[in-house]
PDB file of C-alpha atoms and ligand atoms in Angstrom:
ATOM      1  CA  MET A   6     -39.374  -4.687 -45.039  1.00 42.00           C
ATOM      2  CA  LYS A   7     -38.286  -2.886 -48.578  1.00 44.00           C
ATOM      3  CA  ARG A   8     -33.617  -3.405 -48.295  1.00 47.00           C
ATOM      4  CA  ARG A   9     -33.378   0.166 -48.401  1.00 46.00           C
ATOM      5  CA  ASN A  10     -35.024   0.549 -45.359  1.00 47.00           C
ATOM      6  CA  PHE A  11     -33.225  -2.041 -44.333  1.00 44.00           C
ATOM      7  CA  ILE A  12     -29.732  -1.478 -44.551  1.00 42.00           C
ATOM      8  CA  PHE A  13     -31.032   2.886 -43.807  1.00 41.00           C
ATOM      9  CA  ASP A  14     -32.124   1.417 -40.394  1.00 44.00           C
ATOM     10  CA  ILE A  15     -28.584  -1.173 -39.709  1.00 41.00           C
ATOM     11  CA  PHE A  16     -26.282   2.013 -40.703  1.00 42.00           C
ATOM     12  CA  SER A  17     -28.804   4.418 -38.306  1.00 43.00           C
ATOM     13  CA  VAL A  18     -28.513   1.514 -35.502  1.00 39.00           C
ATOM     14  CA  GLY A  19     -24.633   1.569 -35.521  1.00 44.00           C
ATOM     15  CA  LEU A  20     -23.931   5.029 -36.045  1.00 43.00           C
ATOM     16  CA  MET A  21     -26.357   5.978 -32.653  1.00 40.00           C
ATOM     17  CA  SER A  22     -23.661   3.661 -31.110  1.00 41.00           C
ATOM     18  CA  SER A  23     -20.415   4.180 -33.097  1.00 46.00           C
ATOM     19  CA  LEU A  24     -21.877   8.336 -31.506  1.00 41.00           C
ATOM     20  CA  SER A  25     -23.203   6.801 -27.933  1.00 40.00           C
ATOM     21  CA  THR A  26     -19.805   5.239 -27.764  1.00 44.00           C
ATOM     22  CA  LYS A  27     -18.130   8.824 -28.201  1.00 47.00           C
ATOM     23  CA  LEU A  28     -20.464   9.936 -25.769  1.00 42.00           C
ATOM     24  CA  LYS A  29     -19.472   8.007 -22.936  1.00 44.00           C
ATOM     25  CA  ALA A  30     -16.268   8.548 -23.465  1.00 45.00           C
ATOM     26  CA  LYS A  31     -16.804  12.123 -23.575  1.00 47.00           C
ATOM     27  CA  ASN A  32     -19.186  11.456 -20.675  1.00 46.00           C
ATOM     28  CA  PHE A  33     -17.141  11.268 -16.954  1.00 46.00           C
ATOM     29  CA  ASN A  34     -19.125   8.444 -15.480  1.00 48.00           C
ATOM     30  CA  PHE A  35     -18.830   6.191 -18.534  1.00 48.00           C
ATOM     31  CA  ILE A  36     -14.837   6.768 -18.467  1.00 58.00           C
ATOM     32  CA  PRO A  37     -13.175   4.196 -15.840  1.00 65.00           C
ATOM     33  CA  LYS A  38     -12.260   5.667 -12.857  1.00 87.00           C
ATOM     34  CA  VAL A  39      -8.343   4.497 -11.482  1.00 97.00           C
ATOM     35  CA  ARG A  40      -6.987   5.874  -8.385  1.00 98.00           C
ATOM     36  CA  SER A  41      -3.627   4.851  -7.379  1.00 98.00           C
ATOM     37  CA  ILE A  42      -3.141   6.231  -3.345  1.00 98.00           C
ATOM     38  CA  SER A  43       0.180   5.384  -1.231  1.00 98.00           C
ATOM     39  CA  THR A  44       1.441   6.253   2.500  1.00 98.00           C
ATOM     40  CA  TRP A  45       4.358   9.181   2.961  1.00 96.00           C
ATOM     41  CA  LYS A  46       6.279  10.884   0.327  1.00 95.00           C
ATOM     42  CA  THR A  47       5.793   7.941  -2.031  1.00 96.00           C
ATOM     43  CA  LYS A  48       6.518  10.141  -4.991  1.00 97.00           C
ATOM     44  CA  GLU A  49       8.079   8.423  -7.865  1.00 98.00           C
ATOM     45  CA  ALA A  50       6.771   4.810  -6.439  1.00 98.00           C
ATOM     46  CA  ASN A  51       2.833   5.561  -6.683  1.00 98.00           C
ATOM     47  CA  HIS A  52       3.360   7.425  -9.927  1.00 98.00           C
ATOM     48  CA  ARG A  53       4.723   4.128 -11.669  1.00 98.00           C
ATOM     49  CA  ALA A  54       1.402   2.907 -10.347  1.00 98.00           C
ATOM     50  CA  GLY A  55      -0.571   5.555 -11.284  1.00 98.00           C
ATOM     51  CA  LEU A  56       0.797   5.223 -15.055  1.00 98.00           C
ATOM     52  CA  MET A  57       0.307   1.579 -15.877  1.00 98.00           C
ATOM     53  CA  LEU A  58      -3.750   1.185 -14.385  1.00 98.00           C
ATOM     54  CA  ASP A  59      -3.549   4.079 -17.118  1.00 97.00           C
ATOM     55  CA  LYS A  60      -2.858   1.916 -19.762  1.00 97.00           C
ATOM     56  CA  GLY A  61      -4.791  -1.133 -18.309  1.00 97.00           C
ATOM     57  CA  ILE A  62      -2.625  -2.881 -16.572  1.00 98.00           C
ATOM     58  CA  ASP A  63      -4.257  -4.122 -13.295  1.00 98.00           C
ATOM     59  CA  GLY A  64      -4.105  -2.893 -10.007  1.00 98.00           C
ATOM     60  CA  LEU A  65      -1.697  -5.543  -8.390  1.00 98.00           C
ATOM     61  CA  THR A  66       0.393  -6.066 -10.998  1.00 98.00           C
ATOM     62  CA  ALA A  67       0.866  -2.312 -10.893  1.00 98.00           C
ATOM     63  CA  ALA A  68       0.749  -1.220  -6.549  1.00 98.00           C
ATOM     64  CA  VAL A  69       3.933  -4.576  -7.008  1.00 98.00           C
ATOM     65  CA  ALA A  70       5.754  -2.722  -9.026  1.00 98.00           C
ATOM     66  CA  GLY A  71       4.737   0.897  -7.784  1.00 98.00           C
ATOM     67  CA  VAL A  72       6.671  -0.395  -4.015  1.00 98.00           C
ATOM     68  CA  ALA A  73       9.548  -1.485  -5.318  1.00 98.00           C
ATOM     69  CA  VAL A  74      10.302   1.883  -6.356  1.00 98.00           C
ATOM     70  CA  GLU A  75      10.019   1.727  -2.543  1.00 97.00           C
ATOM     71  CA  GLU A  76      12.038  -1.518  -1.664  1.00 98.00           C
ATOM     72  CA  GLU A  77      14.836  -0.287  -4.402  1.00 98.00           C
ATOM     73  CA  ASN A  78      15.301   2.897  -2.793  1.00 96.00           C
ATOM     74  CA  PRO A  79      18.602   3.137  -0.392  1.00 96.00           C
ATOM     75  CA  LYS A  80      17.762   6.381   0.693  1.00 94.00           C
ATOM     76  CA  ASN A  81      14.466   5.562   2.101  1.00 94.00           C
ATOM     77  CA  SER A  82      15.062   3.676   5.142  1.00 93.00           C
ATOM     78  CA  THR A  83      12.268   1.958   6.024  1.00 95.00           C
ATOM     79  CA  VAL A  84      11.508   0.006   3.316  1.00 97.00           C
ATOM     80  CA  GLY A  85      14.104  -2.925   1.639  1.00 98.00           C
ATOM     81  CA  TYR A  86      17.288  -2.091  -0.028  1.00 97.00           C
ATOM     82  CA  GLY A  87      19.081   0.379   2.387  1.00 97.00           C
ATOM     83  CA  GLY A  88      16.076  -0.233   5.432  1.00 97.00           C
ATOM     84  CA  ALA A  89      17.324   0.218   8.886  1.00 96.00           C
ATOM     85  CA  PRO A  90      18.524  -2.999  10.304  1.00 97.00           C
ATOM     86  CA  ASP A  91      17.304  -4.737  14.014  1.00 95.00           C
ATOM     87  CA  ARG A  92      19.241  -4.094  16.811  1.00 94.00           C
ATOM     88  CA  THR A  93      21.253  -6.681  15.480  1.00 96.00           C
ATOM     89  CA  GLY A  94      22.681  -5.119  12.663  1.00 97.00           C
ATOM     90  CA  LYS A  95      20.055  -7.470  10.485  1.00 98.00           C
ATOM     91  CA  VAL A  96      17.793  -5.839   8.022  1.00 98.00           C
ATOM     92  CA  THR A  97      15.230  -8.178   7.658  1.00 98.00           C
ATOM     93  CA  LEU A  98      12.206  -6.960   6.081  1.00 98.00           C
ATOM     94  CA  ASP A  99       7.718  -7.603   5.885  1.00 98.00           C
ATOM     95  CA  ALA A 100       5.885  -7.876   3.123  1.00 98.00           C
ATOM     96  CA  CYS A 101       1.488  -9.015   2.367  1.00 98.00           C
ATOM     97  CA  VAL A 102      -0.320  -8.060  -0.917  1.00 98.00           C
ATOM     98  CA  MET A 103      -3.963  -8.933  -1.375  1.00 98.00           C
ATOM     99  CA  ASN A 104      -5.922  -8.716  -4.388  1.00 98.00           C
ATOM    100  CA  HIS A 105      -9.833  -8.054  -5.493  1.00 98.00           C
ATOM    101  CA  LEU A 106     -10.262 -11.923  -5.114  1.00 98.00           C
ATOM    102  CA  GLY A 107      -9.418 -11.882  -1.661  1.00 98.00           C
ATOM    103  CA  ASP A 108      -6.085 -14.231  -2.102  1.00 98.00           C
ATOM    104  CA  CYS A 109      -3.357 -12.790   0.020  1.00 98.00           C
ATOM    105  CA  GLY A 110       0.523 -13.791   0.214  1.00 98.00           C
ATOM    106  CA  SER A 111       2.721 -13.086   3.164  1.00 98.00           C
ATOM    107  CA  VAL A 112       6.375 -13.039   3.714  1.00 98.00           C
ATOM    108  CA  LEU A 113       8.153 -12.597   7.346  1.00 98.00           C
ATOM    109  CA  ALA A 114      11.948 -11.407   8.606  1.00 98.00           C
ATOM    110  CA  VAL A 115      13.004 -11.756   5.160  1.00 98.00           C
ATOM    111  CA  GLU A 116      16.294 -11.394   4.844  1.00 98.00           C
ATOM    112  CA  ASN A 117      18.417 -10.501   2.044  1.00 98.00           C
ATOM    113  CA  ILE A 118      15.570  -9.712  -0.815  1.00 98.00           C
ATOM    114  CA  VAL A 119      15.071  -7.127  -1.521  1.00 98.00           C
ATOM    115  CA  ASN A 120      11.253  -7.281  -3.486  1.00 98.00           C
ATOM    116  CA  VAL A 121       9.414  -8.912  -0.582  1.00 98.00           C
ATOM    117  CA  ALA A 122       5.979  -7.141  -2.083  1.00 98.00           C
ATOM    118  CA  SER A 123       6.881  -9.587  -5.685  1.00 98.00           C
ATOM    119  CA  LEU A 124       7.765 -12.264  -2.971  1.00 98.00           C
ATOM    120  CA  ALA A 125       4.574 -11.928  -0.849  1.00 99.00           C
ATOM    121  CA  ARG A 126       2.693 -12.584  -4.382  1.00 98.00           C
ATOM    122  CA  ASP A 127       4.317 -15.336  -5.877  1.00 98.00           C
ATOM    123  CA  VAL A 128       4.027 -16.939  -2.043  1.00 98.00           C
ATOM    124  CA  MET A 129       0.340 -16.581  -2.617  1.00 98.00           C
ATOM    125  CA  GLU A 130       0.019 -17.490  -6.973  1.00 98.00           C
ATOM    126  CA  LYS A 131       3.149 -20.683  -6.598  1.00 98.00           C
ATOM    127  CA  THR A 132       2.325 -21.837  -2.911  1.00 98.00           C
ATOM    128  CA  PRO A 133      -0.488 -23.581  -1.156  1.00 98.00           C
ATOM    129  CA  HIS A 134      -0.036 -20.657   1.549  1.00 98.00           C
ATOM    130  CA  VAL A 135      -0.634 -17.137   2.828  1.00 98.00           C
ATOM    131  CA  MET A 136       2.748 -16.660   4.650  1.00 98.00           C
ATOM    132  CA  LEU A 137       5.625 -17.783   4.421  1.00 98.00           C
ATOM    133  CA  ALA A 138       8.312 -16.814   7.244  1.00 98.00           C
ATOM    134  CA  GLY A 139      12.778 -15.828   7.330  1.00 98.00           C
ATOM    135  CA  LYS A 140      14.805 -18.285   5.987  1.00 98.00           C
ATOM    136  CA  GLY A 141      12.498 -20.602   4.337  1.00 98.00           C
ATOM    137  CA  ALA A 142      10.699 -17.403   2.268  1.00 98.00           C
ATOM    138  CA  GLU A 143      14.135 -16.221   1.275  1.00 98.00           C
ATOM    139  CA  ASN A 144      15.079 -20.087  -0.014  1.00 98.00           C
ATOM    140  CA  PHE A 145      11.710 -19.942  -1.490  1.00 98.00           C
ATOM    141  CA  ALA A 146      12.717 -16.706  -3.064  1.00 98.00           C
ATOM    142  CA  ILE A 147      15.763 -18.398  -4.028  1.00 98.00           C
ATOM    143  CA  SER A 148      14.225 -20.999  -5.450  1.00 98.00           C
ATOM    144  CA  GLU A 149      12.468 -18.269  -7.952  1.00 98.00           C
ATOM    145  CA  GLY A 150      15.626 -16.804  -9.564  1.00 98.00           C
ATOM    146  CA  TYR A 151      15.749 -13.736  -6.623  1.00 98.00           C
ATOM    147  CA  LYS A 152      19.858 -12.489  -6.354  1.00 98.00           C
ATOM    148  CA  GLU A 153      20.425 -11.839  -3.067  1.00 98.00           C
ATOM    149  CA  THR A 154      21.782  -8.372  -1.930  1.00 98.00           C
ATOM    150  CA  ASN A 155      23.516  -7.982   0.695  1.00 98.00           C
ATOM    151  CA  LEU A 156      20.575  -4.668   2.783  1.00 98.00           C
ATOM    152  CA  LEU A 157      22.511  -3.062   4.743  1.00 98.00           C
ATOM    153  CA  THR A 158      23.915  -0.538   3.375  1.00 98.00           C
ATOM    154  CA  GLU A 159      27.188   1.377   3.997  1.00 97.00           C
ATOM    155  CA  LYS A 160      24.706   4.404   5.875  1.00 96.00           C
ATOM    156  CA  SER A 161      22.505   2.641   7.551  1.00 96.00           C
ATOM    157  CA  LYS A 162      25.134   0.349   9.159  1.00 97.00           C
ATOM    158  CA  GLU A 163      26.605   3.527  10.450  1.00 96.00           C
ATOM    159  CA  ASP A 164      24.070   4.575  11.636  1.00 94.00           C
ATOM    160  CA  TRP A 165      23.067   1.570  13.244  1.00 95.00           C
ATOM    161  CA  LYS A 166      26.483   2.078  15.208  1.00 94.00           C
ATOM    162  CA  LYS A 167      25.510   5.599  16.516  1.00 92.00           C
ATOM    163  CA  TRP A 168      22.776   3.941  17.824  1.00 90.00           C
ATOM    164  CA  LEU A 169      24.862   1.381  19.450  1.00 91.00           C
ATOM    165  CA  GLU A 170      26.388   3.960  21.629  1.00 88.00           C
ATOM    166  CA  SER A 171      23.507   5.298  23.334  1.00 82.00           C
ATOM    167  CA  GLU A 172      21.228   1.612  22.926  1.00 73.00           C
ATOM    168  CA  LYS A 173      17.555   3.698  23.647  1.00 67.00           C
ATOM    169  CA  TYR A 174      14.762   2.564  22.272  1.00 59.00           C
ATOM    170  CA  ARG A 175      12.184   4.209  21.632  1.00 61.00           C
ATOM    171  CA  PRO A 176       9.072   4.493  18.942  1.00 54.00           C
ATOM    172  CA  ILE A 177      10.333   8.240  17.105  1.00 52.00           C
ATOM    173  CA  ILE A 178       7.320   9.474  16.208  1.00 47.00           C
ATOM    174  CA  ASN A 179       7.044  11.541  12.027  1.00 46.00           C
ATOM    175  CA  ILE A 180       8.983  11.027   8.655  1.00 45.00           C
ATOM    176  CA  GLU A 181      11.998  10.698  10.228  1.00 52.00           C
ATOM    177  CA  ASN A 182      11.418   7.449  11.137  1.00 60.00           C
ATOM    178  CA  HIS A 183       8.136   5.506   9.496  1.00 70.00           C
ATOM    179  CA  ASP A 184       8.293   5.048   5.318  1.00 86.00           C
ATOM    180  CA  THR A 185       6.772   1.643   5.177  1.00 95.00           C
ATOM    181  CA  ILE A 186       5.200   2.008   1.796  1.00 98.00           C
ATOM    182  CA  GLY A 187       1.272   0.845   2.550  1.00 98.00           C
ATOM    183  CA  MET A 188      -0.114   1.338  -1.847  1.00 98.00           C
ATOM    184  CA  LEU A 189      -3.429   0.906  -2.763  1.00 98.00           C
ATOM    185  CA  CYS A 190      -4.760   0.484  -6.732  1.00 98.00           C
ATOM    186  CA  LEU A 191      -8.031   0.816  -8.410  1.00 98.00           C
ATOM    187  CA  ASP A 192      -7.576  -0.759 -11.562  1.00 98.00           C
ATOM    188  CA  LYS A 193      -9.719  -0.194 -14.897  1.00 97.00           C
ATOM    189  CA  ASN A 194     -11.539  -3.157 -14.405  1.00 97.00           C
ATOM    190  CA  ASN A 195     -13.120  -0.974 -10.813  1.00 97.00           C
ATOM    191  CA  ASN A 196     -11.095  -3.443  -9.242  1.00 98.00           C
ATOM    192  CA  ILE A 197      -8.982  -2.691  -6.524  1.00 98.00           C
ATOM    193  CA  SER A 198      -5.175  -4.139  -5.465  1.00 98.00           C
ATOM    194  CA  GLY A 199      -2.721  -3.084  -2.296  1.00 98.00           C
ATOM    195  CA  ALA A 200       0.863  -4.421  -1.032  1.00 98.00           C
ATOM    196  CA  CYS A 201       2.667  -2.820   1.707  1.00 98.00           C
ATOM    197  CA  THR A 202       6.165  -2.948   2.627  1.00 98.00           C
ATOM    198  CA  THR A 203       8.541  -2.181   5.187  1.00 98.00           C
ATOM    199  CA  SER A 204      11.806  -3.304   7.525  1.00 97.00           C
ATOM    200  CA  GLY A 205       9.637  -2.316  10.642  1.00 96.00           C
ATOM    201  CA  LEU A 206      10.661  -0.229  13.098  1.00 93.00           C
ATOM    202  CA  ALA A 207      14.939   0.339  13.247  1.00 92.00           C
ATOM    203  CA  TYR A 208      16.020  -1.082  15.341  1.00 93.00           C
ATOM    204  CA  LYS A 209      13.720  -3.506  17.007  1.00 93.00           C
ATOM    205  CA  MET A 210      14.210  -6.825  18.560  1.00 94.00           C
ATOM    206  CA  ARG A 211      15.479  -9.741  16.705  1.00 96.00           C
ATOM    207  CA  GLY A 212      12.986 -11.831  15.115  1.00 97.00           C
ATOM    208  CA  ARG A 213      10.260  -8.878  15.230  1.00 96.00           C
ATOM    209  CA  VAL A 214       7.375  -8.479  13.199  1.00 98.00           C
ATOM    210  CA  GLY A 215       5.475  -4.979  12.888  1.00 97.00           C
ATOM    211  CA  ASP A 216       1.547  -4.948  11.526  1.00 98.00           C
ATOM    212  CA  SER A 217       3.095  -4.586   8.105  1.00 98.00           C
ATOM    213  CA  PRO A 218       2.619  -7.949   5.925  1.00 98.00           C
ATOM    214  CA  ILE A 219       0.118  -9.065   8.698  1.00 98.00           C
ATOM    215  CA  ILE A 220      -3.441  -9.150   6.149  1.00 98.00           C
ATOM    216  CA  GLY A 221      -5.553  -7.188   8.023  1.00 98.00           C
ATOM    217  CA  SER A 222      -3.736  -5.004   9.920  1.00 98.00           C
ATOM    218  CA  GLY A 223      -1.043  -4.027   6.962  1.00 98.00           C
ATOM    219  CA  LEU A 224      -3.758  -4.415   4.503  1.00 98.00           C
ATOM    220  CA  PHE A 225      -7.522  -4.964   3.668  1.00 98.00           C
ATOM    221  CA  ILE A 226      -8.999  -5.640   0.870  1.00 98.00           C
ATOM    222  CA  ASP A 227     -12.695  -6.662  -0.026  1.00 98.00           C
ATOM    223  CA  ASN A 228     -13.359  -6.481  -3.781  1.00 98.00           C
ATOM    224  CA  ASN A 229     -17.761  -5.155  -3.337  1.00 98.00           C
ATOM    225  CA  VAL A 230     -16.108  -1.852  -0.415  1.00 98.00           C
ATOM    226  CA  GLY A 231     -12.949  -0.741  -0.594  1.00 98.00           C
ATOM    227  CA  GLY A 232      -9.361  -1.056   0.572  1.00 98.00           C
ATOM    228  CA  ALA A 233      -7.142  -0.092   3.706  1.00 98.00           C
ATOM    229  CA  VAL A 234      -3.216  -0.372   4.332  1.00 98.00           C
ATOM    230  CA  ALA A 235      -1.975   0.772   8.035  1.00 98.00           C
ATOM    231  CA  THR A 236       1.589   3.569   8.319  1.00 97.00           C
ATOM    232  CA  GLY A 237       3.807   4.002  11.848  1.00 95.00           C
ATOM    233  CA  LEU A 238       3.657   1.777  14.691  1.00 93.00           C
ATOM    234  CA  GLY A 239       2.328  -1.874  13.827  1.00 95.00           C
ATOM    235  CA  GLU A 240       1.682  -3.385  17.766  1.00 93.00           C
ATOM    236  CA  GLU A 241      -0.220  -0.657  17.703  1.00 94.00           C
ATOM    237  CA  VAL A 242      -2.649  -1.352  14.348  1.00 97.00           C
ATOM    238  CA  LEU A 243      -2.060  -5.093  15.420  1.00 97.00           C
ATOM    239  CA  LYS A 244      -4.377  -4.947  17.884  1.00 96.00           C
ATOM    240  CA  THR A 245      -6.890  -3.275  15.989  1.00 96.00           C
ATOM    241  CA  VAL A 246      -6.692  -5.033  13.358  1.00 98.00           C
ATOM    242  CA  GLY A 247      -6.109  -2.477  11.850  1.00 98.00           C
ATOM    243  CA  SER A 248      -6.663  -2.012   7.835  1.00 98.00           C
ATOM    244  CA  PHE A 249      -9.512  -4.443   8.748  1.00 98.00           C
ATOM    245  CA  LEU A 250     -11.200  -2.594  11.180  1.00 98.00           C
ATOM    246  CA  VAL A 251     -11.177   0.742   7.967  1.00 98.00           C
ATOM    247  CA  VAL A 252     -12.602  -1.862   5.364  1.00 98.00           C
ATOM    248  CA  GLU A 253     -15.429  -3.337   7.438  1.00 98.00           C
ATOM    249  CA  LEU A 254     -16.687   0.431   8.926  1.00 98.00           C
ATOM    250  CA  MET A 255     -16.891   1.427   4.896  1.00 98.00           C
ATOM    251  CA  ARG A 256     -18.970  -1.719   4.371  1.00 98.00           C
ATOM    252  CA  GLN A 257     -21.809  -0.464   7.408  1.00 98.00           C
ATOM    253  CA  GLY A 258     -21.684   2.718   5.122  1.00 98.00           C
ATOM    254  CA  ARG A 259     -18.426   5.114   6.238  1.00 98.00           C
ATOM    255  CA  SER A 260     -16.670   7.564   3.402  1.00 98.00           C
ATOM    256  CA  PRO A 261     -12.620   6.095   3.508  1.00 98.00           C
ATOM    257  CA  GLN A 262     -12.317   9.280   5.222  1.00 98.00           C
ATOM    258  CA  GLU A 263     -14.859   8.670   8.299  1.00 98.00           C
ATOM    259  CA  ALA A 264     -13.668   5.079   8.512  1.00 98.00           C
ATOM    260  CA  CYS A 265     -10.217   6.723   8.377  1.00 98.00           C
ATOM    261  CA  GLU A 266     -11.261   8.319  11.484  1.00 98.00           C
ATOM    262  CA  ALA A 267     -12.735   5.646  13.474  1.00 98.00           C
ATOM    263  CA  ALA A 268     -10.125   3.765  12.999  1.00 98.00           C
ATOM    264  CA  ILE A 269      -7.383   5.680  14.873  1.00 98.00           C
ATOM    265  CA  LYS A 270     -10.185   6.956  16.982  1.00 97.00           C
ATOM    266  CA  ARG A 271     -10.657   3.798  18.372  1.00 96.00           C
ATOM    267  CA  ILE A 272      -6.239   3.338  19.182  1.00 96.00           C
ATOM    268  CA  VAL A 273      -6.298   6.598  20.857  1.00 95.00           C
ATOM    269  CA  SER A 274      -9.180   5.357  23.066  1.00 92.00           C
ATOM    270  CA  SER A 275      -7.678   2.481  24.359  1.00 85.00           C
ATOM    271  CA  ASN A 276      -4.318   2.878  24.418  1.00 83.00           C
ATOM    272  CA  THR A 277      -1.846   2.276  27.299  1.00 78.00           C
ATOM    273  CA  GLN A 278       1.174   3.946  25.968  1.00 75.00           C
ATOM    274  CA  GLU A 279       2.869   6.945  27.674  1.00 75.00           C
ATOM    275  CA  ASN A 280       5.516   7.689  24.556  1.00 79.00           C
ATOM    276  CA  LYS A 281       3.830   9.796  21.792  1.00 85.00           C
ATOM    277  CA  PHE A 282       3.413   7.010  18.719  1.00 89.00           C
ATOM    278  CA  GLN A 283       1.939   7.729  15.251  1.00 93.00           C
ATOM    279  CA  VAL A 284      -0.638   5.395  12.834  1.00 96.00           C
ATOM    280  CA  ALA A 285      -1.749   6.460   9.589  1.00 97.00           C
ATOM    281  CA  TYR A 286      -4.243   5.099   7.803  1.00 98.00           C
ATOM    282  CA  ILE A 287      -6.024   5.768   3.569  1.00 98.00           C
ATOM    283  CA  ALA A 288      -8.956   4.345   2.139  1.00 98.00           C
ATOM    284  CA  MET A 289      -9.749   3.908  -0.850  1.00 98.00           C
ATOM    285  CA  ASN A 290     -13.801   2.505  -2.146  1.00 98.00           C
ATOM    286  CA  LYS A 291     -14.982   0.792  -4.697  1.00 96.00           C
ATOM    287  CA  ASN A 292     -15.769   4.661  -6.204  1.00 96.00           C
ATOM    288  CA  GLY A 293     -12.189   5.496  -6.248  1.00 97.00           C
ATOM    289  CA  ASP A 294     -13.348   8.012  -3.635  1.00 97.00           C
ATOM    290  CA  VAL A 295     -10.460   7.511  -0.982  1.00 98.00           C
ATOM    291  CA  GLY A 296      -9.862   8.765   3.064  1.00 98.00           C
ATOM    292  CA  SER A 297      -6.123   9.065   5.298  1.00 98.00           C
ATOM    293  CA  TYR A 298      -6.091  10.121   9.176  1.00 98.00           C
ATOM    294  CA  SER A 299      -3.341   9.628  11.317  1.00 97.00           C
ATOM    295  CA  ILE A 300      -2.699  10.467  15.578  1.00 95.00           C
ATOM    296  CA  GLU A 301      -0.062  12.982  15.318  1.00 93.00           C
ATOM    297  CA  PRO A 302       0.234  15.481  12.516  1.00 94.00           C
ATOM    298  CA  GLY A 303       2.729  15.071   9.414  1.00 93.00           C
ATOM    299  CA  PHE A 304       1.749  12.328   7.962  1.00 95.00           C
ATOM    300  CA  THR A 305       1.129  13.273   4.546  1.00 96.00           C
ATOM    301  CA  TYR A 306       0.238  10.254   1.312  1.00 98.00           C
ATOM    302  CA  MET A 307       0.309  11.007  -3.453  1.00 98.00           C
ATOM    303  CA  ASP A 308      -2.811  10.145  -4.726  1.00 98.00           C
ATOM    304  CA  TYR A 309      -2.631   9.467  -8.269  1.00 98.00           C
ATOM    305  CA  PHE A 310      -6.384  10.517 -10.107  1.00 97.00           C
ATOM    306  CA  ARG A 311      -6.814  11.980 -13.645  1.00 94.00           C
ATOM    307  CA  GLY A 312      -3.073  11.470 -14.305  1.00 94.00           C
ATOM    308  CA  GLN A 313      -2.271  13.682 -11.623  1.00 97.00           C
ATOM    309  CA  ASN A 314       0.269  12.564  -8.431  1.00 98.00           C
ATOM    310  CA  LYS A 315       0.019  14.821  -6.326  1.00 98.00           C
ATOM    311  CA  GLU A 316       0.806  14.852  -2.473  1.00 98.00           C
ATOM    312  CA  LYS A 317      -2.184  15.343  -0.309  1.00 97.00           C
ATOM    313  CA  ILE A 318      -1.307  16.263   3.586  1.00 95.00           C
ATOM    314  CA  THR A 319      -3.817  14.584   5.982  1.00 96.00           C
ATOM    315  CA  GLU A 320      -5.859  15.658   9.792  1.00 97.00           C
ATOM    316  CA  SER A 321      -5.122  14.182  12.967  1.00 96.00           C
ATOM    317  CA  VAL A 322      -6.171  14.080  16.211  1.00 95.00           C
ATOM    318  CA  PHE A 323      -3.266  16.064  18.209  1.00 92.00           C
TER     319      PHE A 323
HETATM  320  C1  SD4 B   2       5.909  -1.225  11.239  1.00 71.30           C
HETATM  321  N1  SD4 B   2       4.175  -0.591  10.510  1.00 71.30           N
HETATM  322  O1  SD4 B   2       6.653  -2.706  10.920  1.00 71.30           O
HETATM  323  C2  SD4 B   2       5.308  -0.515  10.290  1.00 71.30           C
HETATM  324  C3  SD4 B   2       7.102   0.262  10.182  1.00 71.30           C
HETATM  325  C4  SD4 B   2       6.025   1.708   9.999  1.00 71.30           C
HETATM  326  O2  SD4 B   2       6.212   3.726   8.539  1.00 71.30           O
HETATM  327  O3  SD4 B   2       4.703   1.576   9.397  1.00 71.30           O
HETATM  328  N2  SD4 B   2       7.153   2.005   9.843  1.00 71.30           N
HETATM  329  O4  SD4 B   2       4.950  -2.076  12.849  1.00 71.30           O
END
């Protein structure tokens, strides 16, 4: 090959490849699809996670940082600081995380620590275990440098004292009593991770643990398929291993929407409770498609996609 042609060939290959990179960047299919979804009206939390994903931060880091917004929010009475106590007046928190490799960590009935999703991540990454409960989890947190904080605010103490006057325990449906945050993050490497964090049901029995820190119930990720998180009456989610069920239904070919609907209908069809209760799922597959469904109306979730953070209303059985 003559030297001039050789140089021309190198030049044209270079030009073509830079042109194709530019074309790919313009073509939507080539832009990595990042997306973050989270339960209830958790706008700021989902926005924080979405912005991190846009910057190329991995899904697990984004999910843990996102849910921390609600853990630190004293106005959210179902998560972290300001969460409603159990019937003895103690605030006990549950949380779990799961990453794209299938690794997971969880903490149950933890007192005096705000950022329990981050603690669950530390259990996953720094111990040989998956779950730590109670005092053991709290001691581990302190050894890792977490600050001890009284989680009971004046407002939640007042509400609890009011509740003590009648001491009637009946799970109440809908937003007044549900704000647990479950979040799923699809990152630029097309990996899905998630986190779920809660103070559980208000005025629960001391020692009660719900679905939220149980891998497969409150949260499940299979990076070949997608992920799901649950919120609502944990006892009903536990009985059907809800989030695992949603992911397995997606594996069988259902869309996230169809999978959420089928998993909710499974609960409704096997329900033996007389009282009304709420359960909702949100799910996302590897393609970045999302779905959600609930038993009772009123459930909404946040969806950060292509730079926009929108609240979405979910359809329900009733
Ligand atoms: C629980 N699933 O502890 C949680 C409660 C919840 O919004 O989701 N509240 O049963």
